[in-house]
Amino acid sequence: MIIDYQELTTIARRLRRHIISMVGAAGSGHPGGSLSAVEIVVSLYFGVMRLDPERPDWPQRDRFVLSKGHAAPVLYAALAERGYFPVEKLNTLRQLGSPLQGHPDRKALPGVEVSTGSLGHGLTVANGMALAARLDKADYRVYVLLGDGELQEGMGWEGAMAAAHYKLDNLTAIIDHNHLQIDGAVEEVMSPEPLAEKFRAFGWETRTIDGHDFSQIMAALQWARQVQGKPAVIIAETVKGKGVSFMENQAGWHGKAPKAEEVERALAELGD
Amino acid sequence: MDKIISEEGVNVTKIATREAYGRALVELGRQDERIVVLDADLSKSTMTAFFAAEFPERFFNMGIAEQSLMGTAAGLALSGKIPFASTFAVFATGRAYEPVRNAIAYPRVNVKIAATHAGLTVGEDGASHQAVEDIALMRAIPNMTVVVPADASETRQAVQAIAAYDGPVYLRLGRPAVPRIYDESYSFHLGKAHQLRPGRDAAIIACGYMVNEALQAADELLAEGISAMVLNMSTIKPLDREAVLAAAATGVVVTAEEHSIIGGLGSAVAELLATTRPTPMAMVGISDSFGESGKPAELMQKYNLTAEAIKAAVKRLKSI
């Protein structure tokens, strides 16, 4: 477990470089929502989660469900940096035969807990994992990362209702609240606001933080562990495309790959 | 709800497959702690209520939320449990189709989808509740196994067999009490058809409720001098190719199912025969329409899901 924010920042930069490089090499993919989630994913994989990359199926591991599966690049980058597979493999993203499928495939890549990509599923699957932990009297935690646009799916709210009903305090949801989706601003396409009030009404504890500030993320993840008798959701205010000036806050970079020249510019901005 | 629950241990001739399912779950729950059951507010109808009463801590009512039902079942399975997720067939395969496809079948998660109230024999509730296309939907999904037991005894064994099998399964069950076809000496094998009658002039391949109609048709045909084989094709996917090809050797094949003729058992048999051994065929099933309200027997009569229809189909093919 790393609590040195400087080191986490360094890892975050590496993940951003991987995301840009691999999506650029693939020629397609989702950079915007991968970049917005970097600090959240780094905090989980390098900060708080109990993991053993040598044993991806270790029963006592904490589980991470990337419900917004299109952000696969950030998950792959984290898994590679954490030692689940060689970093060199990242550039096979989306190629025929690669375990790095366009959206995460648990059968193809050890370390991926749930095959996601169809929005709305993740929370319900995480609920099942949290219920199983309770049945087994196991103390692992389940983390699920949701998109804000994803919360337009009705299935997510079925899951929100169930998590509260079953008092899943071994589950933490994090919303990557980057305010953009394919067709534009989330609030304009179909507003899920007010998010915190909605989750509270569904029976959750909520906390809103800056999703790029490690001290706030780590503190919120710690807070979530203390919540008892309820699930907790961290609403992480983020910037889509974070870290690459020309991608920041641009809906157009939701699902578009940077060209070679743009990859260079982005990497230069991110630094080594 | 209907009152056709039998007393356990009492020898009744007609038992609903859903009731046999509910009782088999309890038996299974006693044998294996990994068994968990989920329902979507229909536990008294799907009969998972028996399991809920004995194992409340392993039963999860997800409310009227079938997508959550399937997603949660997937999560439990990914954590080592063997979940049986139950609701009516129309909701299990329709409302929750996409979670079944993407959260269960694609990642090949070990979830058993046990859906009751399939087909027209739902009766009075009408078309909104009568799944006539559920086999087609489930059969089209890669990794999915599809099982349609014919009676209580076969259901009981099928529940045991699918629990022992590692992978997603769709188990199709019915609402009404159905006649006993098998006694306890019968042995169900996943992926294997069971020949109930030998025959040399024609073959009837049936599943579920229609197996009994097929037997009746075969008896009547025999009295008229036509020897018809009867196959109970309780596993529709993977299809028992050997058994279908053996049936085709009679020269005439009639399929019978309480399902649309589009995409069900008849289609599965036709796909195989058309590409390997073209054989004159007829399909007894629902001909591309929804059902309606009525008594189950009235509906089966109106939609030609009868021994009479099977018999007529065999004779028609024999006269060509």
XYZ file of C-alpha atoms in Angstrom:
592
model
C 0.000 0.000 0.000
C 1.348 3.384 -1.062
C 0.372 6.526 0.813
C 3.105 8.723 -0.636
C 1.077 11.097 -2.809
C 4.168 12.020 -4.816
C 4.629 8.403 -5.778
C 0.943 8.015 -6.618
C 1.227 11.104 -8.813
C 4.148 9.523 -10.639
C 2.177 6.344 -11.216
C -0.807 8.374 -12.415
C 1.395 10.060 -15.009
C 2.606 6.681 -16.229
C -0.972 5.449 -16.528
C -1.916 8.523 -18.558
C 1.019 7.956 -20.888
C -0.036 4.321 -21.330
C -3.624 5.332 -22.051
C -2.589 7.793 -24.754
C -0.059 5.413 -26.287
C -2.272 2.352 -26.348
C -5.379 4.095 -27.656
C -3.210 5.834 -30.247
C -1.676 2.514 -31.290
C -5.082 0.830 -31.408
C -6.510 3.585 -33.585
C -9.740 3.484 -31.586
C -10.851 3.476 -27.972
C -11.962 5.752 -25.188
C -9.319 8.144 -23.888
C -11.533 10.812 -22.266
C -13.228 8.676 -19.617
C -10.028 6.710 -19.024
C -8.072 9.855 -18.221
C -10.762 11.189 -15.884
C -10.585 8.026 -13.768
C -6.791 7.748 -13.422
C -6.419 9.037 -9.854
C -9.365 6.937 -8.682
C -7.972 3.753 -10.222
C -4.436 4.476 -8.981
C -5.745 5.060 -5.444
C -7.493 1.694 -5.547
C -4.790 -0.438 -7.173
C -1.769 1.205 -5.540
C -3.333 2.615 -2.401
C -6.097 0.664 -0.751
C -6.940 -2.611 -2.423
C -5.735 -5.928 -1.031
C -4.325 -7.685 -4.094
C -1.750 -10.168 -5.198
C -0.890 -9.938 -8.893
C 0.689 -13.388 -8.632
C -2.673 -14.794 -7.584
C -5.407 -12.993 -9.522
C -7.968 -15.495 -8.208
C -6.900 -15.248 -4.558
C -10.224 -15.625 -2.699
C -9.427 -12.924 -0.142
C -8.597 -10.219 -2.700
C -10.574 -7.015 -2.889
C -12.675 -6.815 -6.045
C -12.786 -3.943 -8.511
C -15.602 -3.737 -11.024
C -15.125 -1.283 -13.868
C -18.780 -0.741 -14.618
C -17.902 1.955 -17.160
C -16.119 -0.704 -19.177
C -15.225 1.596 -22.045
C -12.539 3.005 -19.746
C -10.718 -0.312 -20.217
C -7.419 1.464 -21.023
C -7.108 2.853 -17.503
C -7.773 -0.596 -16.031
C -5.284 -2.281 -18.358
C -2.646 0.352 -17.603
C -3.151 -0.131 -13.862
C -3.051 -3.938 -14.100
C 0.148 -3.808 -16.154
C 1.843 -1.322 -13.822
C 0.724 -3.395 -10.837
C 2.392 -6.451 -12.346
C -0.489 -8.543 -13.684
C 1.070 -8.656 -17.148
C 3.995 -7.026 -18.971
C 3.596 -3.358 -19.809
C 4.652 -4.157 -23.412
C 1.364 -5.975 -23.900
C -0.573 -2.720 -23.595
C 0.056 -1.873 -27.205
C -1.902 -4.941 -28.338
C -5.103 -3.202 -27.210
C -8.056 -4.024 -29.459
C -6.014 -6.195 -31.807
C -7.204 -9.579 -33.016
C -6.249 -12.224 -30.465
C -5.229 -9.764 -27.763
C -6.403 -10.362 -24.178
C -6.889 -6.610 -24.086
C -10.329 -6.586 -25.655
C -12.045 -3.321 -26.549
C -14.044 -3.716 -23.362
C -12.768 -5.849 -20.455
C -13.148 -9.614 -20.851
C -12.547 -11.554 -17.641
C -11.924 -14.787 -19.510
C -9.203 -13.226 -21.621
C -7.244 -11.302 -19.007
C -6.474 -12.426 -15.430
C -7.068 -9.530 -13.071
C -10.242 -8.405 -14.807
C -12.997 -9.310 -12.356
C -16.055 -8.718 -14.500
C -16.632 -8.486 -18.232
C -18.142 -5.068 -18.671
C -18.853 -2.634 -21.441
C -22.605 -2.732 -21.474
C -23.396 0.141 -19.133
C -25.537 -0.371 -16.071
C -24.395 -3.866 -15.128
C -21.509 -3.272 -12.777
C -23.301 -2.271 -9.612
C -25.615 -5.294 -9.676
C -22.692 -7.665 -10.231
C -20.778 -5.942 -7.423
C -23.837 -6.438 -5.197
C -23.666 -10.175 -5.875
C -19.993 -10.218 -4.937
C -20.673 -8.287 -1.736
C -23.501 -10.678 -0.812
C -21.192 -13.637 -1.443
C -18.548 -12.105 0.832
C -21.124 -11.781 3.568
C -22.268 -15.403 3.142
C -18.659 -16.570 3.304
C -17.873 -14.281 6.243
C -14.994 -12.986 4.130
C -13.651 -9.510 4.762
C -12.779 -8.488 1.224
C -14.314 -5.303 -0.121
C -15.961 -4.684 -3.449
C -15.328 -1.468 -5.358
C -17.317 -0.444 -8.383
C -16.562 2.505 -10.659
C -19.591 4.014 -12.351
C -19.854 6.662 -15.018
C -22.169 9.618 -14.549
C -23.758 9.117 -17.955
C -24.052 5.442 -17.075
C -26.462 6.394 -14.305
C -29.049 7.027 -16.992
C -29.430 3.257 -17.212
C -32.352 2.036 -15.110
C -30.500 -1.113 -14.145
C -28.020 0.935 -12.122
C -30.840 2.201 -9.922
C -32.154 -1.313 -9.435
C -28.674 -2.035 -8.145
C -28.634 1.100 -5.988
C -31.909 0.021 -4.391
C -30.673 -3.524 -3.781
C -27.323 -2.473 -2.270
C -29.116 -0.326 0.300
C -31.812 -2.930 0.923
C -29.181 -5.551 1.693
C -27.118 -3.037 3.692
C -23.972 -3.757 1.720
C -21.422 -1.847 3.751
C -18.642 -3.964 2.243
C -19.334 -2.245 -1.086
C -18.033 1.131 -2.200
C -19.240 2.793 -5.365
C -17.301 5.597 -6.964
C -18.834 7.819 -9.604
C -16.460 9.299 -12.161
C -18.444 12.515 -12.442
C -16.822 14.017 -15.529
C -20.075 15.567 -16.777
C -19.678 14.458 -20.396
C -21.041 11.632 -22.502
C -20.943 10.840 -26.208
C -23.646 13.260 -27.251
C -22.484 16.115 -25.033
C -23.018 17.338 -21.486
C -24.596 14.720 -19.241
C -26.869 17.367 -17.748
C -28.125 18.272 -21.226
C -28.500 14.774 -22.671
C -30.422 13.365 -19.683
C -29.613 14.777 -16.314
C -29.104 12.279 -13.493
C -28.783 15.163 -11.026
C -28.905 15.713 -8.162
C -26.717 12.652 -7.727
C -25.898 12.921 -4.040
C -29.536 13.512 -3.117
C -30.672 10.623 -5.285
C -28.248 8.197 -3.687
C -29.133 9.425 -0.217
C -32.788 8.932 -1.034
C -31.942 5.386 -2.107
C -30.367 4.785 1.306
C -26.670 5.372 0.642
C -24.087 7.432 2.443
C -22.489 9.903 0.061
C -19.433 12.073 -0.094
C -18.408 14.412 -2.893
C -14.721 15.004 -3.548
C -12.216 16.243 -6.105
C -11.556 13.064 -8.070
C -8.058 14.147 -9.053
C -6.823 14.910 -5.540
C -5.166 11.876 -3.988
C -5.532 13.057 -0.427
C -9.276 13.511 -0.914
C -9.701 10.182 -2.713
C -7.735 8.232 -0.126
C -9.590 9.914 2.709
C -12.936 9.166 1.061
C -12.040 5.515 0.504
C -11.074 5.345 4.174
C -14.349 7.022 5.138
C -16.303 4.501 3.043
C -14.776 1.610 5.002
C -16.118 3.097 8.227
C -19.702 3.408 7.006
C -21.793 0.719 8.639
C -25.118 -0.773 7.676
C -25.255 1.066 4.348
C -23.392 1.168 1.071
C -21.277 4.245 0.445
C -20.827 6.176 -2.755
C -18.033 8.610 -3.492
C -19.000 11.192 -6.070
C -15.681 12.124 -7.611
C -15.767 15.396 -9.512
C -13.447 14.862 -12.450
C -12.418 16.350 -15.774
C -12.917 14.251 -18.847
C -9.622 13.963 -20.730
C -7.724 15.154 -17.619
C -4.032 15.824 -18.154
C -4.115 16.391 -21.902
C -5.005 20.008 -22.616
C -6.745 19.471 -25.922
C -8.806 16.573 -24.586
C -9.953 18.175 -21.342
C -13.689 18.789 -21.110
C -14.219 17.786 -24.741
C -17.028 15.284 -25.343
C -15.458 14.580 -28.731
C -12.630 12.712 -26.999
C -15.011 10.219 -25.407
C -14.424 7.562 -28.011
C -11.822 8.841 -30.429
C -8.186 7.845 -30.751
C -5.474 10.493 -30.995
C -3.521 10.578 -34.257
C 0.260 10.081 -34.149
C 0.935 13.788 -33.942
C -1.647 14.174 -31.165
C -0.110 11.273 -29.272
C 3.230 13.074 -29.384
C 1.763 16.335 -28.185
C -0.118 14.603 -25.380
C 2.956 12.674 -24.215
C 5.037 15.837 -24.304
C 2.469 17.584 -22.125
C 2.286 14.708 -19.662
C 6.063 14.519 -19.321
C 8.104 11.516 -18.284
C -52.293 -17.912 -7.318
C -53.232 -21.377 -8.390
C -53.611 -24.201 -5.910
C -51.960 -27.178 -7.461
C -49.289 -27.752 -4.884
C -49.100 -31.385 -3.939
C -48.226 -32.695 -0.514
C -44.639 -33.776 -0.471
C -44.353 -37.530 -0.721
C -47.914 -38.013 -1.878
C -48.082 -39.919 -5.111
C -49.963 -37.613 -7.425
C -50.060 -38.249 -11.143
C -49.810 -34.612 -12.182
C -47.201 -32.233 -10.851
C -46.061 -28.929 -12.323
C -42.433 -28.772 -13.378
C -42.118 -25.535 -11.414
C -43.212 -27.356 -8.277
C -40.700 -30.122 -8.898
C -38.116 -27.385 -9.369
C -38.966 -25.729 -6.080
C -38.673 -29.019 -4.213
C -35.496 -30.033 -6.022
C -33.881 -26.761 -4.974
C -34.425 -27.596 -1.327
C -32.867 -31.005 -1.854
C -29.935 -29.387 -3.629
C -29.578 -26.734 -0.947
C -29.190 -29.435 1.668
C -26.430 -31.103 -0.336
C -24.413 -28.073 -1.327
C -23.859 -24.856 0.583
C -22.852 -23.043 -2.580
C -26.429 -23.128 -3.841
C -28.082 -19.717 -3.587
C -31.455 -18.730 -5.015
C -32.643 -15.379 -6.297
C -36.139 -14.359 -7.261
C -37.924 -11.247 -8.441
C -41.081 -11.115 -6.315
C -42.517 -14.313 -7.737
C -41.188 -16.848 -5.260
C -44.635 -18.252 -4.499
C -45.230 -18.830 -8.208
C -41.755 -20.008 -9.197
C -41.817 -22.088 -5.987
C -38.431 -20.865 -4.864
C -40.375 -20.031 -1.699
C -39.677 -23.594 -0.499
C -35.951 -22.862 -0.603
C -36.458 -19.439 0.970
C -38.268 -21.013 3.898
C -35.506 -23.513 4.611
C -32.476 -21.400 3.713
C -33.457 -17.756 4.271
C -29.836 -16.624 4.412
C -29.161 -18.103 0.961
C -32.266 -16.672 -0.662
C -32.310 -13.190 -2.148
C -35.488 -11.520 -3.247
C -34.396 -8.807 -5.666
C -37.847 -7.288 -5.976
C -39.474 -6.601 -9.316
C -36.106 -5.906 -10.917
C -35.074 -8.647 -13.313
C -31.928 -6.932 -14.556
C -30.696 -6.661 -10.992
C -31.705 -10.306 -10.523
C -29.393 -11.432 -13.316
C -26.516 -9.080 -12.516
C -26.535 -10.027 -8.844
C -26.661 -13.719 -9.736
C -23.579 -13.163 -11.905
C -21.730 -11.505 -9.021
C -22.589 -14.368 -6.680
C -21.410 -16.913 -9.239
C -18.167 -14.999 -9.798
C -17.581 -15.378 -6.063
C -17.994 -19.149 -6.035
C -21.722 -19.555 -5.460
C -24.067 -21.565 -7.668
C -27.013 -19.230 -8.148
C -30.426 -20.218 -9.443
C -32.198 -17.069 -10.656
C -35.933 -17.434 -11.087
C -38.794 -15.434 -12.469
C -41.321 -15.902 -15.259
C -39.820 -16.870 -18.607
C -41.003 -13.720 -20.351
C -39.108 -11.511 -17.890
C -36.049 -13.740 -17.503
C -35.427 -13.831 -21.230
C -37.088 -10.608 -22.337
C -36.653 -7.878 -19.761
C -33.301 -9.246 -18.649
C -32.071 -10.449 -22.036
C -29.087 -8.156 -22.241
C -27.747 -8.767 -18.720
C -28.199 -12.483 -19.426
C -26.195 -12.080 -22.612
C -23.458 -9.773 -21.382
C -23.163 -10.418 -17.642
C -23.800 -14.180 -17.706
C -23.352 -15.875 -21.076
C -20.506 -13.885 -22.632
C -18.238 -14.238 -19.565
C -19.553 -17.819 -19.165
C -20.615 -17.268 -15.593
C -22.075 -20.220 -13.696
C -25.653 -18.957 -13.336
C -28.731 -21.174 -13.695
C -31.659 -19.221 -15.054
C -34.711 -21.228 -14.022
C -37.724 -19.615 -15.614
C -41.270 -20.716 -14.948
C -44.599 -19.925 -16.622
C -43.208 -20.507 -20.097
C -45.542 -20.929 -23.044
C -49.300 -20.689 -23.520
C -50.115 -22.839 -20.500
C -49.686 -19.714 -18.384
C -53.349 -19.466 -19.346
C -55.565 -16.675 -18.091
C -52.840 -14.053 -17.577
C -52.630 -13.762 -21.363
C -50.031 -12.888 -23.949
C -48.010 -10.409 -21.871
C -47.055 -13.290 -19.588
C -46.798 -16.119 -22.109
C -43.231 -16.502 -23.367
C -43.430 -18.075 -26.807
C -39.955 -17.025 -27.972
C -37.781 -17.652 -24.910
C -36.110 -20.793 -26.261
C -35.202 -18.910 -29.433
C -33.689 -16.040 -27.460
C -31.667 -18.265 -25.151
C -30.624 -20.722 -27.831
C -29.152 -17.943 -29.937
C -26.749 -16.871 -27.178
C -23.309 -18.514 -27.330
C -22.272 -20.483 -24.200
C -25.906 -20.992 -23.164
C -27.294 -24.456 -22.469
C -31.071 -24.816 -22.835
C -33.052 -27.472 -20.959
C -36.804 -28.104 -21.111
C -37.883 -30.933 -18.816
C -41.056 -32.843 -19.580
C -42.275 -33.750 -16.117
C -41.553 -33.565 -12.422
C -39.145 -36.463 -12.263
C -37.095 -35.165 -15.151
C -37.123 -31.670 -13.653
C -35.766 -32.959 -10.379
C -32.909 -34.688 -12.136
C -32.264 -31.802 -14.495
C -31.873 -29.457 -11.527
C -29.217 -31.754 -10.092
C -27.493 -32.123 -13.454
C -27.327 -28.415 -14.246
C -26.037 -27.634 -10.760
C -23.209 -30.100 -11.372
C -22.447 -28.540 -14.756
C -20.175 -25.479 -14.760
C -21.676 -22.856 -17.043
C -24.790 -20.839 -17.798
C -28.033 -22.744 -18.248
C -31.574 -21.774 -19.132
C -34.092 -24.140 -17.529
C -37.595 -23.743 -18.938
C -40.451 -24.677 -16.634
C -44.221 -24.597 -16.874
C -47.097 -23.430 -14.762
C -49.671 -26.237 -14.937
C -49.524 -29.677 -13.418
C -48.413 -32.114 -16.100
C -48.748 -35.892 -16.307
C -45.994 -38.071 -15.005
C -43.884 -39.508 -17.809
C -40.959 -40.885 -15.866
C -40.653 -42.758 -12.632
C -37.683 -42.451 -10.335
C -35.713 -45.052 -12.295
C -35.292 -42.607 -15.179
C -31.871 -41.138 -15.609
C -31.524 -37.676 -17.159
C -28.323 -36.865 -19.024
C -27.562 -33.277 -19.988
C -27.244 -33.086 -23.770
C -28.894 -36.450 -24.408
C -32.325 -37.100 -25.847
C -34.378 -39.903 -24.383
C -36.246 -42.326 -26.618
C -39.647 -42.997 -25.109
C -41.007 -45.106 -27.962
C -39.174 -46.964 -30.680
C -40.512 -46.492 -34.189
C -39.641 -47.171 -37.809
C -42.108 -45.163 -39.898
C -41.711 -41.699 -38.420
C -40.147 -39.827 -35.521
C -41.700 -37.270 -33.191
C -39.208 -35.077 -31.385
C -40.825 -33.170 -28.554
C -39.977 -31.211 -25.448
C -41.716 -30.066 -22.284
C -45.488 -30.181 -22.183
C -45.651 -31.597 -25.709
C -43.864 -34.838 -24.817
C -47.053 -36.234 -23.350
C -48.991 -35.171 -26.449
C -46.359 -36.871 -28.586
C -46.765 -40.119 -26.650
C -50.512 -39.992 -27.116
C -50.090 -39.282 -30.832
C -47.680 -42.201 -31.181
C -50.111 -44.547 -29.441
C -52.922 -43.497 -31.748
C -50.709 -43.733 -34.823
C -49.639 -47.224 -33.834
C -53.276 -48.248 -33.657
C -53.535 -47.042 -37.254
C -50.475 -49.020 -38.273
C -47.881 -46.249 -38.204
C -44.931 -46.910 -35.946
C -43.649 -43.547 -34.676
C -40.557 -43.081 -32.592
C -40.887 -40.550 -29.754
C -37.858 -38.642 -28.586
C -37.909 -36.394 -25.553
C -35.416 -33.700 -26.492
C -35.113 -32.179 -23.047
C -31.762 -30.577 -23.819
C -32.347 -28.312 -26.791
C -28.856 -26.912 -26.715
C -26.432 -28.508 -27.171
C -28.634 -30.619 -29.427
C -28.207 -34.393 -29.351
C -27.159 -34.727 -32.988
C -26.866 -38.483 -32.914
C -30.420 -38.882 -31.655
C -31.809 -36.472 -34.247
C -29.994 -38.248 -37.062
C -31.270 -41.596 -35.798
C -34.783 -40.150 -35.775
C -34.318 -38.886 -39.324
C -33.463 -42.436 -40.382
C -37.185 -43.201 -40.047
C -37.667 -40.891 -43.038
C -40.082 -38.427 -41.446
C -39.587 -36.032 -38.530
C -42.227 -34.035 -36.673
C -41.197 -31.688 -33.904
C -43.555 -30.565 -31.159
C -43.067 -27.718 -28.724
C -45.036 -25.213 -26.695
C -43.117 -22.376 -28.333
C -43.013 -20.419 -31.562
C -41.963 -22.442 -34.565
C -39.403 -19.681 -35.083
C -36.183 -20.448 -33.270
C -37.201 -23.251 -30.952
C -36.817 -27.013 -30.932
C -38.161 -27.375 -34.468
C -35.675 -24.853 -35.763
C -32.800 -26.559 -33.955
C -33.729 -29.901 -35.504
C -34.284 -28.336 -38.933
C -30.916 -26.564 -38.820
C -29.184 -29.861 -38.244
C -31.163 -31.931 -40.724
C -31.156 -29.347 -43.508
C -27.377 -29.223 -43.399
C -26.578 -32.884 -42.807
C -29.467 -35.119 -43.746
C -32.379 -33.332 -45.449
C -35.520 -35.036 -44.205
C -39.222 -34.284 -44.692
C -40.239 -32.355 -41.580
C -43.198 -30.710 -39.953
C -43.206 -28.453 -36.928
C -45.984 -28.425 -34.409
C -45.685 -25.184 -32.483
C -47.079 -21.687 -32.260
C -47.101 -20.217 -35.723
C -45.632 -16.765 -35.236
C -48.265 -15.304 -32.987
C -48.760 -14.195 -29.416
C -51.093 -16.086 -27.143
C -54.140 -14.765 -25.290
C -56.177 -15.357 -22.157
C -57.939 -18.645 -21.701
C -57.712 -21.929 -19.905
C -54.468 -23.745 -20.707
C -56.296 -26.647 -22.348
C -58.408 -24.273 -24.438
C -55.326 -22.414 -25.589
C -53.444 -25.582 -26.501
C -56.460 -26.643 -28.539
C -56.851 -23.283 -30.256
C -53.154 -23.011 -31.128
C -52.946 -26.613 -32.325
C -50.540 -27.826 -29.685
C -52.172 -31.223 -29.407
C -51.648 -34.910 -29.991
C -54.169 -34.534 -32.805
C -51.988 -31.919 -34.536
C -48.901 -34.110 -34.187
C -50.759 -37.104 -35.554
C -52.058 -35.105 -38.511
C -48.552 -33.834 -39.261
C -47.101 -37.345 -39.281
C -49.860 -38.608 -41.563
C -49.485 -35.663 -43.903
C -45.761 -36.291 -44.255
C -46.301 -40.025 -44.717
C -48.743 -39.393 -47.548
C -46.343 -37.179 -49.519
